[in-house]
């Protein structure tokens, strides 16, 4: 059976949990990371030398890097659904995974850590605000995208929606000022209609 290592409140683990849910794969999740430890053990680091989560073991094939795991599972178990068959459509979907990591995540991380994982007395409000404004501006890009299509690559959910959906859900859940992004909100509502999204991603902020 597929095994997934990683604490359920990690944004990168959420990508994998949502993906396996969409694919209907039976899996076992093992808590690891932060308060659970495990990632510092030699056994874990033999699988993942980065000492980070997530890591999967799919019938003896060990893989880390969350976007790569989502691509692998989508191609192996979801060709024609999460992984588009058409190569251009697949690349169209795929690009939003890299975009989320490269363009959205760096400023988002400062807001998330500042507001959710840092006690109020230790928060640097100026840094949080600078990165909140930058993240909001980056999200203008997908606001325009969702004015043209219901999901990142067209009419149906694909792997490209997964990392973005995990970050946007946290963005929508944090007690912060958000600009009006009606198309993004409508896409997030579509995600909230999916049982796998609710199971893997829509969990309390922590
Ligand atoms: N590029 C990696 C990043 C992995 C990563 O940084 N994971 C974080 C959680 S989101 C982590 O392991 N943090 C340390 C910990 O939980 O102990 C991926 O996408 O899988």
PDB file of C-alpha atoms and ligand atoms in Angstrom:
ATOM      1  CA  UNK A   1       0.000   0.000   0.000  1.00  0.00           C
ATOM      2  CA  UNK A   2       1.057   3.567  -0.640  1.00  0.00           C
ATOM      3  CA  UNK A   3       2.670   5.141   2.428  1.00  0.00           C
ATOM      4  CA  UNK A   4       2.858   8.899   2.975  1.00  0.00           C
ATOM      5  CA  UNK A   5       5.111  10.439   5.624  1.00  0.00           C
ATOM      6  CA  UNK A   6       4.216  13.899   6.832  1.00  0.00           C
ATOM      7  CA  UNK A   7       2.189  15.892   9.338  1.00  0.00           C
ATOM      8  CA  UNK A   8      -1.285  16.720   8.029  1.00  0.00           C
ATOM      9  CA  UNK A   9      -0.914  20.486   8.615  1.00  0.00           C
ATOM     10  CA  UNK A  10       2.008  20.855   6.198  1.00  0.00           C
ATOM     11  CA  UNK A  11       1.047  22.615   2.971  1.00  0.00           C
ATOM     12  CA  UNK A  12       3.315  20.283   1.022  1.00  0.00           C
ATOM     13  CA  UNK A  13       1.830  17.166   2.622  1.00  0.00           C
ATOM     14  CA  UNK A  14      -1.676  18.492   1.913  1.00  0.00           C
ATOM     15  CA  UNK A  15      -0.900  18.442  -1.818  1.00  0.00           C
ATOM     16  CA  UNK A  16      -0.236  14.703  -1.631  1.00  0.00           C
ATOM     17  CA  UNK A  17      -3.228  13.944   0.615  1.00  0.00           C
ATOM     18  CA  UNK A  18      -5.588  15.791  -1.716  1.00  0.00           C
ATOM     19  CA  UNK A  19      -4.062  14.066  -4.750  1.00  0.00           C
ATOM     20  CA  UNK A  20      -4.398  10.532  -3.336  1.00  0.00           C
ATOM     21  CA  UNK A  21      -7.969  11.384  -2.319  1.00  0.00           C
ATOM     22  CA  UNK A  22      -8.872  12.543  -5.832  1.00  0.00           C
ATOM     23  CA  UNK A  23      -7.350   9.352  -7.240  1.00  0.00           C
ATOM     24  CA  UNK A  24      -9.180   7.168  -4.702  1.00  0.00           C
ATOM     25  CA  UNK A  25      -5.956   5.439  -3.659  1.00  0.00           C
ATOM     26  CA  UNK A  26      -5.794   3.530  -0.390  1.00  0.00           C
ATOM     27  CA  UNK A  27      -2.876   4.878   1.644  1.00  0.00           C
ATOM     28  CA  UNK A  28      -1.363   4.989   5.079  1.00  0.00           C
ATOM     29  CA  UNK A  29      -0.115   8.303   6.520  1.00  0.00           C
ATOM     30  CA  UNK A  30       2.652   8.365   9.086  1.00  0.00           C
ATOM     31  CA  UNK A  31       3.047  11.574  11.146  1.00  0.00           C
ATOM     32  CA  UNK A  32       6.478  13.143  10.656  1.00  0.00           C
ATOM     33  CA  UNK A  33       7.996  16.616  10.849  1.00  0.00           C
ATOM     34  CA  UNK A  34       7.981  19.410  13.443  1.00  0.00           C
ATOM     35  CA  UNK A  35       6.577  18.161  16.767  1.00  0.00           C
ATOM     36  CA  UNK A  36       6.439  14.559  15.482  1.00  0.00           C
ATOM     37  CA  UNK A  37      10.163  14.355  14.749  1.00  0.00           C
ATOM     38  CA  UNK A  38      10.956  11.265  12.628  1.00  0.00           C
ATOM     39  CA  UNK A  39      12.593  13.402   9.902  1.00  0.00           C
ATOM     40  CA  UNK A  40      15.810  13.564  11.941  1.00  0.00           C
ATOM     41  CA  UNK A  41      16.220   9.799  12.170  1.00  0.00           C
ATOM     42  CA  UNK A  42      18.760   7.951  10.015  1.00  0.00           C
ATOM     43  CA  UNK A  43      15.974   5.690   8.735  1.00  0.00           C
ATOM     44  CA  UNK A  44      13.939   8.633   7.443  1.00  0.00           C
ATOM     45  CA  UNK A  45      16.963  10.420   6.035  1.00  0.00           C
ATOM     46  CA  UNK A  46      17.924   7.277   4.129  1.00  0.00           C
ATOM     47  CA  UNK A  47      14.640   7.834   2.276  1.00  0.00           C
ATOM     48  CA  UNK A  48      14.727  11.624   2.201  1.00  0.00           C
ATOM     49  CA  UNK A  49      18.120  13.275   2.813  1.00  0.00           C
ATOM     50  CA  UNK A  50      16.438  16.692   3.078  1.00  0.00           C
ATOM     51  CA  UNK A  51      14.807  15.702   6.393  1.00  0.00           C
ATOM     52  CA  UNK A  52      11.586  17.295   5.122  1.00  0.00           C
ATOM     53  CA  UNK A  53       8.052  16.126   4.463  1.00  0.00           C
ATOM     54  CA  UNK A  54       6.378  14.691   2.449  1.00  0.00           C
ATOM     55  CA  UNK A  55       7.968  11.429   1.366  1.00  0.00           C
ATOM     56  CA  UNK A  56       6.079   8.537  -0.213  1.00  0.00           C
ATOM     57  CA  UNK A  57       6.759   4.837  -0.691  1.00  0.00           C
ATOM     58  CA  UNK A  58       4.739   3.388  -3.555  1.00  0.00           C
ATOM     59  CA  UNK A  59       5.393  -0.364  -3.569  1.00  0.00           C
ATOM     60  CA  UNK A  60       9.085   0.152  -2.829  1.00  0.00           C
ATOM     61  CA  UNK A  61       9.525   3.289  -4.934  1.00  0.00           C
ATOM     62  CA  UNK A  62      10.514   6.102  -2.577  1.00  0.00           C
ATOM     63  CA  UNK A  63       9.934   9.677  -3.732  1.00  0.00           C
ATOM     64  CA  UNK A  64      10.156  13.169  -2.210  1.00  0.00           C
ATOM     65  CA  UNK A  65       9.407  16.714  -3.451  1.00  0.00           C
ATOM     66  CA  UNK A  66       5.696  17.331  -3.171  1.00  0.00           C
ATOM     67  CA  UNK A  67       5.055  18.611  -6.709  1.00  0.00           C
ATOM     68  CA  UNK A  68       7.004  15.694  -8.163  1.00  0.00           C
ATOM     69  CA  UNK A  69       4.975  13.275  -6.033  1.00  0.00           C
ATOM     70  CA  UNK A  70       1.728  14.805  -7.319  1.00  0.00           C
ATOM     71  CA  UNK A  71       2.956  14.586 -10.932  1.00  0.00           C
ATOM     72  CA  UNK A  72       4.058  10.965 -10.439  1.00  0.00           C
ATOM     73  CA  UNK A  73       0.778   9.851  -8.853  1.00  0.00           C
ATOM     74  CA  UNK A  74      -1.290  11.778 -11.406  1.00  0.00           C
ATOM     75  CA  UNK A  75       0.568  10.201 -14.330  1.00  0.00           C
ATOM     76  CA  UNK A  76       0.547   6.686 -12.865  1.00  0.00           C
ATOM     77  CA  UNK A  77      -3.008   6.599 -11.536  1.00  0.00           C
ATOM     78  CA  UNK A  78      -4.795   9.564 -13.117  1.00  0.00           C
ATOM     79  CA  UNK A  79      -3.869   9.747 -16.792  1.00  0.00           C
ATOM     80  CA  UNK A  80      -6.850  11.392 -18.462  1.00  0.00           C
ATOM     81  CA  UNK A  81      -8.098  12.918 -15.224  1.00  0.00           C
ATOM     82  CA  UNK A  82      -5.553  14.672 -12.980  1.00  0.00           C
ATOM     83  CA  UNK A  83      -2.879  14.283 -15.662  1.00  0.00           C
ATOM     84  CA  UNK A  84      -4.071  15.474 -19.083  1.00  0.00           C
ATOM     85  CA  UNK A  85      -3.262  13.129 -21.983  1.00  0.00           C
ATOM     86  CA  UNK A  86      -2.678  15.958 -24.440  1.00  0.00           C
ATOM     87  CA  UNK A  87       0.908  17.187 -24.034  1.00  0.00           C
ATOM     88  CA  UNK A  88       0.122  20.885 -24.380  1.00  0.00           C
ATOM     89  CA  UNK A  89      -2.773  20.608 -21.970  1.00  0.00           C
ATOM     90  CA  UNK A  90      -0.499  18.734 -19.554  1.00  0.00           C
ATOM     91  CA  UNK A  91       2.166  21.457 -19.763  1.00  0.00           C
ATOM     92  CA  UNK A  92      -0.520  24.091 -19.279  1.00  0.00           C
ATOM     93  CA  UNK A  93      -1.548  22.345 -16.059  1.00  0.00           C
ATOM     94  CA  UNK A  94       2.025  21.611 -14.975  1.00  0.00           C
ATOM     95  CA  UNK A  95       3.180  25.220 -15.229  1.00  0.00           C
ATOM     96  CA  UNK A  96       0.870  26.287 -12.396  1.00  0.00           C
ATOM     97  CA  UNK A  97       2.605  23.833 -10.077  1.00  0.00           C
ATOM     98  CA  UNK A  98       5.975  25.470 -10.742  1.00  0.00           C
ATOM     99  CA  UNK A  99       4.389  28.927 -10.691  1.00  0.00           C
ATOM    100  CA  UNK A 100       2.910  28.271  -7.273  1.00  0.00           C
ATOM    101  CA  UNK A 101       6.289  27.224  -5.883  1.00  0.00           C
ATOM    102  CA  UNK A 102       8.355  29.893  -7.617  1.00  0.00           C
ATOM    103  CA  UNK A 103       6.082  32.945  -7.665  1.00  0.00           C
ATOM    104  CA  UNK A 104       3.507  32.519  -4.932  1.00  0.00           C
ATOM    105  CA  UNK A 105       5.081  30.479  -2.135  1.00  0.00           C
ATOM    106  CA  UNK A 106       8.058  32.716  -1.183  1.00  0.00           C
ATOM    107  CA  UNK A 107       5.977  35.760  -0.139  1.00  0.00           C
ATOM    108  CA  UNK A 108       3.043  33.628   1.055  1.00  0.00           C
ATOM    109  CA  UNK A 109       5.349  31.770   3.461  1.00  0.00           C
ATOM    110  CA  UNK A 110       6.263  35.011   5.269  1.00  0.00           C
ATOM    111  CA  UNK A 111       2.581  35.815   5.799  1.00  0.00           C
ATOM    112  CA  UNK A 112       1.691  32.291   6.932  1.00  0.00           C
ATOM    113  CA  UNK A 113       4.587  31.913   9.341  1.00  0.00           C
ATOM    114  CA  UNK A 114       4.146  35.451  10.604  1.00  0.00           C
ATOM    115  CA  UNK A 115       0.442  35.179  11.344  1.00  0.00           C
ATOM    116  CA  UNK A 116      -0.127  31.470  12.085  1.00  0.00           C
ATOM    117  CA  UNK A 117       3.120  30.053  13.429  1.00  0.00           C
ATOM    118  CA  UNK A 118       4.585  33.065  15.283  1.00  0.00           C
ATOM    119  CA  UNK A 119       3.213  34.278  18.644  1.00  0.00           C
ATOM    120  CA  UNK A 120       1.737  37.827  18.461  1.00  0.00           C
ATOM    121  CA  UNK A 121       4.521  39.425  20.521  1.00  0.00           C
ATOM    122  CA  UNK A 122       7.185  38.121  18.148  1.00  0.00           C
ATOM    123  CA  UNK A 123       5.495  39.115  14.867  1.00  0.00           C
ATOM    124  CA  UNK A 124       7.197  41.544  12.499  1.00  0.00           C
ATOM    125  CA  UNK A 125       4.122  43.365  11.197  1.00  0.00           C
ATOM    126  CA  UNK A 126       6.037  45.312   8.554  1.00  0.00           C
ATOM    127  CA  UNK A 127       7.390  42.122   6.978  1.00  0.00           C
ATOM    128  CA  UNK A 128       3.979  40.465   7.132  1.00  0.00           C
ATOM    129  CA  UNK A 129       2.316  43.460   5.457  1.00  0.00           C
ATOM    130  CA  UNK A 130       4.953  43.762   2.736  1.00  0.00           C
ATOM    131  CA  UNK A 131       4.572  40.077   1.860  1.00  0.00           C
ATOM    132  CA  UNK A 132       0.771  40.135   2.175  1.00  0.00           C
ATOM    133  CA  UNK A 133       0.622  42.929  -0.409  1.00  0.00           C
ATOM    134  CA  UNK A 134       3.065  41.102  -2.694  1.00  0.00           C
ATOM    135  CA  UNK A 135       1.109  37.829  -2.425  1.00  0.00           C
ATOM    136  CA  UNK A 136      -2.163  39.623  -3.187  1.00  0.00           C
ATOM    137  CA  UNK A 137      -0.576  41.126  -6.310  1.00  0.00           C
ATOM    138  CA  UNK A 138       0.697  37.711  -7.448  1.00  0.00           C
ATOM    139  CA  UNK A 139      -2.798  36.294  -6.967  1.00  0.00           C
ATOM    140  CA  UNK A 140      -4.133  38.921  -9.416  1.00  0.00           C
ATOM    141  CA  UNK A 141      -2.652  36.660 -12.111  1.00  0.00           C
ATOM    142  CA  UNK A 142      -4.821  33.673 -11.209  1.00  0.00           C
ATOM    143  CA  UNK A 143      -7.782  35.986 -10.584  1.00  0.00           C
ATOM    144  CA  UNK A 144      -7.572  36.845 -14.290  1.00  0.00           C
ATOM    145  CA  UNK A 145      -7.031  33.181 -15.244  1.00  0.00           C
ATOM    146  CA  UNK A 146     -10.186  32.045 -13.427  1.00  0.00           C
ATOM    147  CA  UNK A 147     -12.140  34.674 -15.311  1.00  0.00           C
ATOM    148  CA  UNK A 148     -11.516  32.572 -18.421  1.00  0.00           C
ATOM    149  CA  UNK A 149     -11.807  28.965 -17.165  1.00  0.00           C
ATOM    150  CA  UNK A 150     -13.132  27.040 -14.159  1.00  0.00           C
ATOM    151  CA  UNK A 151      -9.851  25.223 -13.366  1.00  0.00           C
ATOM    152  CA  UNK A 152      -6.228  26.080 -14.162  1.00  0.00           C
ATOM    153  CA  UNK A 153      -6.019  23.998 -17.336  1.00  0.00           C
ATOM    154  CA  UNK A 154      -9.626  24.115 -18.509  1.00  0.00           C
ATOM    155  CA  UNK A 155     -12.964  22.585 -17.610  1.00  0.00           C
ATOM    156  CA  UNK A 156     -11.826  19.933 -15.166  1.00  0.00           C
ATOM    157  CA  UNK A 157      -9.593  19.696 -12.125  1.00  0.00           C
ATOM    158  CA  UNK A 158      -6.034  18.638 -12.964  1.00  0.00           C
ATOM    159  CA  UNK A 159      -2.768  18.313 -11.064  1.00  0.00           C
ATOM    160  CA  UNK A 160      -2.030  21.994 -11.705  1.00  0.00           C
ATOM    161  CA  UNK A 161      -4.874  22.990  -9.384  1.00  0.00           C
ATOM    162  CA  UNK A 162      -3.422  21.042  -6.465  1.00  0.00           C
ATOM    163  CA  UNK A 163      -0.480  23.083  -5.120  1.00  0.00           C
ATOM    164  CA  UNK A 164      -2.277  26.347  -5.862  1.00  0.00           C
ATOM    165  CA  UNK A 165      -5.426  25.117  -4.110  1.00  0.00           C
ATOM    166  CA  UNK A 166      -3.469  24.239  -0.973  1.00  0.00           C
ATOM    167  CA  UNK A 167      -1.932  27.719  -0.768  1.00  0.00           C
ATOM    168  CA  UNK A 168      -5.109  29.594  -1.692  1.00  0.00           C
ATOM    169  CA  UNK A 169      -7.091  27.708   0.943  1.00  0.00           C
ATOM    170  CA  UNK A 170      -4.627  28.892   3.604  1.00  0.00           C
ATOM    171  CA  UNK A 171      -4.714  32.406   2.154  1.00  0.00           C
ATOM    172  CA  UNK A 172      -8.520  32.451   2.406  1.00  0.00           C
ATOM    173  CA  UNK A 173      -8.386  31.032   5.960  1.00  0.00           C
ATOM    174  CA  UNK A 174      -5.905  33.465   7.506  1.00  0.00           C
ATOM    175  CA  UNK A 175      -7.093  36.517   9.478  1.00  0.00           C
ATOM    176  CA  UNK A 176      -5.649  39.013   6.979  1.00  0.00           C
ATOM    177  CA  UNK A 177      -6.853  41.705   4.608  1.00  0.00           C
ATOM    178  CA  UNK A 178      -7.550  40.325   1.138  1.00  0.00           C
ATOM    179  CA  UNK A 179      -8.346  42.300  -2.022  1.00  0.00           C
ATOM    180  CA  UNK A 180     -11.520  41.399  -3.924  1.00  0.00           C
ATOM    181  CA  UNK A 181     -10.701  38.370  -6.060  1.00  0.00           C
ATOM    182  CA  UNK A 182     -14.170  37.103  -7.034  1.00  0.00           C
ATOM    183  CA  UNK A 183     -12.967  34.605  -9.638  1.00  0.00           C
ATOM    184  CA  UNK A 184     -10.418  33.144  -7.219  1.00  0.00           C
ATOM    185  CA  UNK A 185     -13.078  32.906  -4.503  1.00  0.00           C
ATOM    186  CA  UNK A 186     -15.414  31.112  -6.955  1.00  0.00           C
ATOM    187  CA  UNK A 187     -12.645  28.613  -7.839  1.00  0.00           C
ATOM    188  CA  UNK A 188     -11.935  28.041  -4.129  1.00  0.00           C
ATOM    189  CA  UNK A 189     -15.669  27.370  -3.629  1.00  0.00           C
ATOM    190  CA  UNK A 190     -15.528  24.783  -6.420  1.00  0.00           C
ATOM    191  CA  UNK A 191     -12.647  23.091  -4.594  1.00  0.00           C
ATOM    192  CA  UNK A 192     -14.642  23.081  -1.352  1.00  0.00           C
ATOM    193  CA  UNK A 193     -17.302  20.979  -3.122  1.00  0.00           C
ATOM    194  CA  UNK A 194     -14.769  18.147  -3.503  1.00  0.00           C
ATOM    195  CA  UNK A 195     -14.623  15.500  -0.745  1.00  0.00           C
ATOM    196  CA  UNK A 196     -10.904  14.899  -1.327  1.00  0.00           C
ATOM    197  CA  UNK A 197     -10.146  18.608  -0.896  1.00  0.00           C
ATOM    198  CA  UNK A 198     -12.090  18.709   2.348  1.00  0.00           C
ATOM    199  CA  UNK A 199     -10.381  15.580   3.645  1.00  0.00           C
ATOM    200  CA  UNK A 200      -6.824  16.576   2.766  1.00  0.00           C
ATOM    201  CA  UNK A 201      -6.734  20.368   2.730  1.00  0.00           C
ATOM    202  CA  UNK A 202      -9.712  21.893   4.552  1.00  0.00           C
ATOM    203  CA  UNK A 203      -8.413  21.312   8.059  1.00  0.00           C
ATOM    204  CA  UNK A 204      -8.109  23.859  10.909  1.00  0.00           C
ATOM    205  CA  UNK A 205      -5.272  26.385  10.617  1.00  0.00           C
ATOM    206  CA  UNK A 206      -2.245  25.253  12.631  1.00  0.00           C
TER     207      UNK A 206
HETATM  208  N1  LIG B   1      10.352  21.363  -1.745  1.00  0.00           N
HETATM  209  C1  LIG B   1       9.878  20.472  -0.710  1.00  0.00           C
HETATM  210  C2  LIG B   1       9.726  21.272   0.557  1.00  0.00           C
HETATM  211  C3  LIG B   1       9.392  20.374   1.729  1.00  0.00           C
HETATM  212  C4  LIG B   1       9.243  21.183   3.005  1.00  0.00           C
HETATM  213  O1  LIG B   1       9.882  22.235   3.172  1.00  0.00           O
HETATM  214  N2  LIG B   1       8.415  20.671   3.906  1.00  0.00           N
HETATM  215  C5  LIG B   1       8.235  21.329   5.175  1.00  0.00           C
HETATM  216  C6  LIG B   1       6.766  21.268   5.579  1.00  0.00           C
HETATM  217  S1  LIG B   1       5.720  22.200   4.504  1.00  0.00           S
HETATM  218  C7  LIG B   1       9.043  20.580   6.227  1.00  0.00           C
HETATM  219  O2  LIG B   1       9.389  19.430   6.063  1.00  0.00           O
HETATM  220  N3  LIG B   1       9.352  21.275   7.327  1.00  0.00           N
HETATM  221  C8  LIG B   1      10.086  20.685   8.426  1.00  0.00           C
HETATM  222  C9  LIG B   1       9.256  19.823   9.329  1.00  0.00           C
HETATM  223  O3  LIG B   1       8.027  19.704   9.171  1.00  0.00           O
HETATM  224  O4  LIG B   1       9.852  19.255  10.254  1.00  0.00           O
HETATM  225  C10 LIG B   1       8.555  19.840  -1.149  1.00  0.00           C
HETATM  226  O5  LIG B   1       7.795  20.503  -1.861  1.00  0.00           O
HETATM  227  O6  LIG B   1       8.297  18.677  -0.785  1.00  0.00           O
END
